[in-house]
Amino acid sequence: MGTMDAMKVLLCSSEVAPYAKTGGLADVSSALPAELNRQGLSCSVVMPLYREILNMKLPLKPVGEIAVLTGAGITEARIYSHGTSYFIAHPLFSDRTGLYSYAGHDYPDNLERFAFFSRACVEMIRLMGDIDIVHCNDWQTALVLAYIKDAGIDHVGSLFTIHNLAYQGIFDAILWSMLFLPHEYFHHDCMEFFGRINVMKAGLVFADAVNTVSPTYAAEIQTEEFGSGLEGMLRAISDKLSGITNGIDTDIWNPARDSLIARCYEPSDMGGKRECKHALLEKFSLPVDDGPVFGIIGRLVEQKGIDCVLDAIPSIAALNAKIVVLGNGNPAFERRLKELQNASPSSVGLHIGFDETRAHAIEAGSDFFLMPSRFEPCGLNQMISMRYGTIPIVTGVGGLRDTVVALGESGVPFGLRVASPESQAVVETISEACRIYREEPGLLNAMISTGMEQDVSWTKPAQQYSLIYRNLKNLKERSR
Ligand code: ADP
């Protein structure tokens, strides 16, 4: 007590940009700690050392060795560091490609892999000795909190963040013994879920505080419609549950200084945006003209309303507009996209895959960004779009409600709302977007500049996290 030492936070995550990324969790796991460190905290991150990271040939520094209990007995793992990031090295991560799956199928030993990683995180906390707060994210690191509890480590405050409730880490009960956790945890008030193991529930039960990545999603997940079966438990822990809207990394996503786009631009000089649009059309083999362009980037899954967009594509072509799609995921969606591109090659640009450079090109070169999600914990792409002067077209769920003021709603608008995640509604909003684009340049430009002015940085969200950490630390100190 009474020292001026910075609060020490260890953030445990299964993906951290730029080392390994499949979605928004990786962005958060890198940008939030960076901002917390700027604000005077001492925050490090720990993640598995995937083969992809080994292939990067980074100058990794050996930090130490730990012994970790696994299904196969005690195994040794090495810890490496790179800046403020730590990596747990073990063949479970480095002897295969991909983070969680291969060719669309989850690895069957994911429970073992992330139980191992979670145990390793706890060993690291012991090794470091001076951690005040452990911050776990999604099911892959939820077990950290069960192991901390089980080990009787009670001086470390804990926060669990739900980035997506749709992935809970559900496994067959037969694997329970592999977790080396007390039998009584396999109970429906704890980690049991309809006869199976639910790893995320460990996070909800054992964390001192729980949050999700927007206030609206925090409320939504307490309802049957969005709760994925956990609404009851989430209502039961509502006293320790809050919502903090994500930010974006405004150094990486900055149209005024982005080396991945054709020409930089900013609110006072938007000339570059037209060049970016032309470069985008060229990159995606589309005819170069000044008609409206709709962009979409993301995992090709139902959550994102991709099926609605697919059904809307013929209408986009009929409206003389263009759409550029970047993503991968559900093979059926990938196939249909290819068919639609073949049917309208001058309206549909497509790249199946994960590609940072193309993502920047689409954010900068599109006029509108489509995100008709069925549910959206926070969503980063709509905020990136705003910053790039690309008008977000979004449904009204989760973080999309919290971050976008749409035309016709109270406040100064900078986005368009899709009434529901249905293709008809998507088509209607797209037609409205084309009309505004062609007939109301004044409104269009006002929306663009309002969007670009929004504060989408991590400054405020990091302050909110910092406050939670501080409260948890005080709580621990008082109960000592
Ligand atoms: P989610 O986490 O549900 O996938 P978010 O909108 O929160 O969605 O974050 C997605 C992040 O991943 C964004 O930074 C987005 O640009 C990026 N992303 C998703 N798919 C791709 C892709 N195919 N290529 C490049 N970046 C992608």
CSV table of N, CA, C and O and ligand atoms in Angstrom, one decimal, residues 21-25 27 164 253 297-299 303-304 326-328 353-356 359 371 376 379-381 384, ligand 1:
chain,number,residue,atom,x,y,z
A,21,LYS,N,-4.1,-13.4,-35.5
A,21,LYS,CA,-5.4,-12.8,-35.5
A,21,LYS,C,-6.4,-13.5,-36.3
A,21,LYS,O,-6.1,-13.9,-37.4
A,22,THR,N,-7.6,-13.8,-35.7
A,22,THR,CA,-8.7,-14.2,-36.6
A,22,THR,C,-9.9,-13.2,-36.5
A,22,THR,O,-10.7,-13.2,-37.3
A,23,GLY,N,-9.9,-12.3,-35.5
A,23,GLY,CA,-11.0,-11.3,-35.4
A,23,GLY,C,-10.7,-10.2,-34.4
A,23,GLY,O,-9.5,-10.0,-34.1
A,24,GLY,N,-11.7,-9.6,-34.0
A,24,GLY,CA,-11.6,-8.4,-33.2
A,24,GLY,C,-10.8,-8.6,-31.9
A,24,GLY,O,-10.2,-7.7,-31.4
A,25,LEU,N,-10.9,-9.8,-31.3
A,25,LEU,CA,-10.2,-10.1,-30.0
A,25,LEU,C,-8.7,-9.7,-30.1
A,25,LEU,O,-8.1,-9.2,-29.2
A,27,ASP,N,-7.3,-7.5,-32.1
A,27,ASP,CA,-7.1,-6.0,-32.1
A,27,ASP,C,-7.2,-5.5,-30.7
A,27,ASP,O,-6.4,-4.7,-30.3
A,164,ASN,N,-17.4,-12.5,-27.5
A,164,ASN,CA,-18.5,-13.1,-28.3
A,164,ASN,C,-19.1,-14.3,-27.6
A,164,ASN,O,-18.4,-15.3,-27.3
A,253,TRP,N,-5.1,2.5,-37.9
A,253,TRP,CA,-6.2,2.9,-38.8
A,253,TRP,C,-6.3,4.4,-38.8
A,253,TRP,O,-7.1,5.0,-38.1
A,297,ILE,N,-16.1,-6.5,-45.1
A,297,ILE,CA,-14.9,-7.3,-44.6
A,297,ILE,C,-15.3,-8.1,-43.4
A,297,ILE,O,-16.0,-7.5,-42.5
A,298,GLY,N,-15.0,-9.3,-43.3
A,298,GLY,CA,-15.2,-10.0,-42.1
A,298,GLY,C,-15.3,-11.5,-42.3
A,298,GLY,O,-15.2,-12.1,-43.3
A,299,ARG,N,-15.5,-12.2,-41.1
A,299,ARG,CA,-15.7,-13.6,-41.1
A,299,ARG,C,-17.1,-13.9,-41.9
A,299,ARG,O,-18.1,-13.2,-41.6
A,303,GLN,N,-23.6,-14.8,-38.3
A,303,GLN,CA,-23.6,-13.7,-37.4
A,303,GLN,C,-23.6,-12.3,-38.1
A,303,GLN,O,-24.2,-11.4,-37.7
A,304,LYS,N,-22.8,-12.3,-39.2
A,304,LYS,CA,-22.5,-11.0,-39.8
A,304,LYS,C,-23.6,-10.7,-40.9
A,304,LYS,O,-23.4,-9.7,-41.6
A,326,LEU,N,-14.3,-8.9,-48.8
A,326,LEU,CA,-13.1,-9.6,-48.4
A,326,LEU,C,-13.5,-10.4,-47.1
A,326,LEU,O,-14.0,-9.9,-46.2
A,327,GLY,N,-13.2,-11.7,-47.2
A,327,GLY,CA,-13.5,-12.5,-46.0
A,327,GLY,C,-13.3,-14.0,-46.3
A,327,GLY,O,-13.0,-14.4,-47.4
A,328,ASN,N,-13.4,-14.7,-45.2
A,328,ASN,CA,-13.4,-16.2,-45.3
A,328,ASN,C,-14.2,-16.8,-44.2
A,328,ASN,O,-14.6,-16.1,-43.3
A,353,GLY,N,-10.2,-14.8,-48.2
A,353,GLY,CA,-8.9,-14.9,-47.5
A,353,GLY,C,-8.8,-13.9,-46.4
A,353,GLY,O,-9.8,-13.1,-46.3
A,354,PHE,N,-7.7,-13.9,-45.7
A,354,PHE,CA,-7.5,-12.9,-44.7
A,354,PHE,C,-6.4,-12.0,-45.1
A,354,PHE,O,-5.3,-12.5,-45.5
A,355,ASP,N,-6.6,-10.7,-45.3
A,355,ASP,CA,-5.6,-9.9,-46.0
A,355,ASP,C,-5.7,-8.5,-45.4
A,355,ASP,O,-6.6,-7.7,-45.7
A,356,GLU,N,-4.6,-8.1,-44.6
A,356,GLU,CA,-4.6,-6.8,-44.0
A,356,GLU,C,-4.6,-5.6,-45.1
A,356,GLU,O,-5.3,-4.6,-44.9
A,359,ALA,N,-7.8,-5.1,-46.6
A,359,ALA,CA,-8.8,-4.6,-45.6
A,359,ALA,C,-8.6,-3.0,-45.6
A,359,ALA,O,-9.6,-2.3,-45.6
A,371,MET,N,-22.6,-3.9,-42.8
A,371,MET,CA,-22.5,-4.7,-41.6
A,371,MET,C,-23.8,-5.0,-41.0
A,371,MET,O,-24.2,-4.5,-39.9
A,376,GLU,N,-24.0,-8.4,-32.6
A,376,GLU,CA,-22.6,-7.8,-32.7
A,376,GLU,C,-22.1,-7.3,-31.4
A,376,GLU,O,-22.6,-6.2,-30.9
A,379,GLY,N,-18.0,-4.9,-32.6
A,379,GLY,CA,-17.8,-4.6,-34.0
A,379,GLY,C,-16.7,-3.5,-34.1
A,379,GLY,O,-16.8,-2.5,-33.5
A,380,LEU,N,-15.7,-3.8,-34.9
A,380,LEU,CA,-14.7,-2.8,-35.1
A,380,LEU,C,-14.7,-2.1,-36.5
A,380,LEU,O,-14.4,-0.9,-36.6
A,381,ASN,N,-15.2,-2.9,-37.4
A,381,ASN,CA,-15.2,-2.4,-38.8
A,381,ASN,C,-16.0,-1.1,-39.0
A,381,ASN,O,-15.6,-0.3,-39.8
A,384,ILE,N,-13.8,1.6,-37.8
A,384,ILE,CA,-12.7,1.9,-38.8
A,384,ILE,C,-13.3,2.7,-40.0
A,384,ILE,O,-12.7,3.6,-40.5
B,1,ADP,P1,-15.2,-10.2,-35.2
B,1,ADP,O1,-14.3,-10.1,-34.0
B,1,ADP,O2,-16.6,-10.7,-34.8
B,1,ADP,O3,-14.6,-11.1,-36.3
B,1,ADP,P2,-14.9,-7.3,-35.5
B,1,ADP,O4,-15.5,-6.4,-36.4
B,1,ADP,O5,-14.9,-7.1,-34.0
B,1,ADP,O6,-15.4,-8.8,-35.8
B,1,ADP,O7,-13.3,-7.4,-35.8
B,1,ADP,C1,-12.9,-8.0,-37.0
B,1,ADP,C2,-11.5,-7.6,-37.2
B,1,ADP,O8,-10.9,-8.5,-38.1
B,1,ADP,C3,-11.4,-6.3,-37.9
B,1,ADP,O9,-10.1,-5.6,-37.6
B,1,ADP,C4,-11.4,-6.7,-39.4
B,1,ADP,O10,-10.9,-5.7,-40.3
B,1,ADP,C5,-10.6,-7.9,-39.4
B,1,ADP,N1,-10.9,-8.9,-40.4
B,1,ADP,C6,-11.9,-9.8,-40.5
B,1,ADP,N2,-11.8,-10.5,-41.6
B,1,ADP,C7,-10.8,-10.1,-42.3
B,1,ADP,C8,-10.2,-10.5,-43.5
B,1,ADP,N3,-10.7,-11.5,-44.3
B,1,ADP,N4,-9.1,-9.8,-43.9
B,1,ADP,C9,-8.5,-8.9,-43.2
B,1,ADP,N5,-9.1,-8.4,-42.0
B,1,ADP,C10,-10.2,-9.1,-41.5
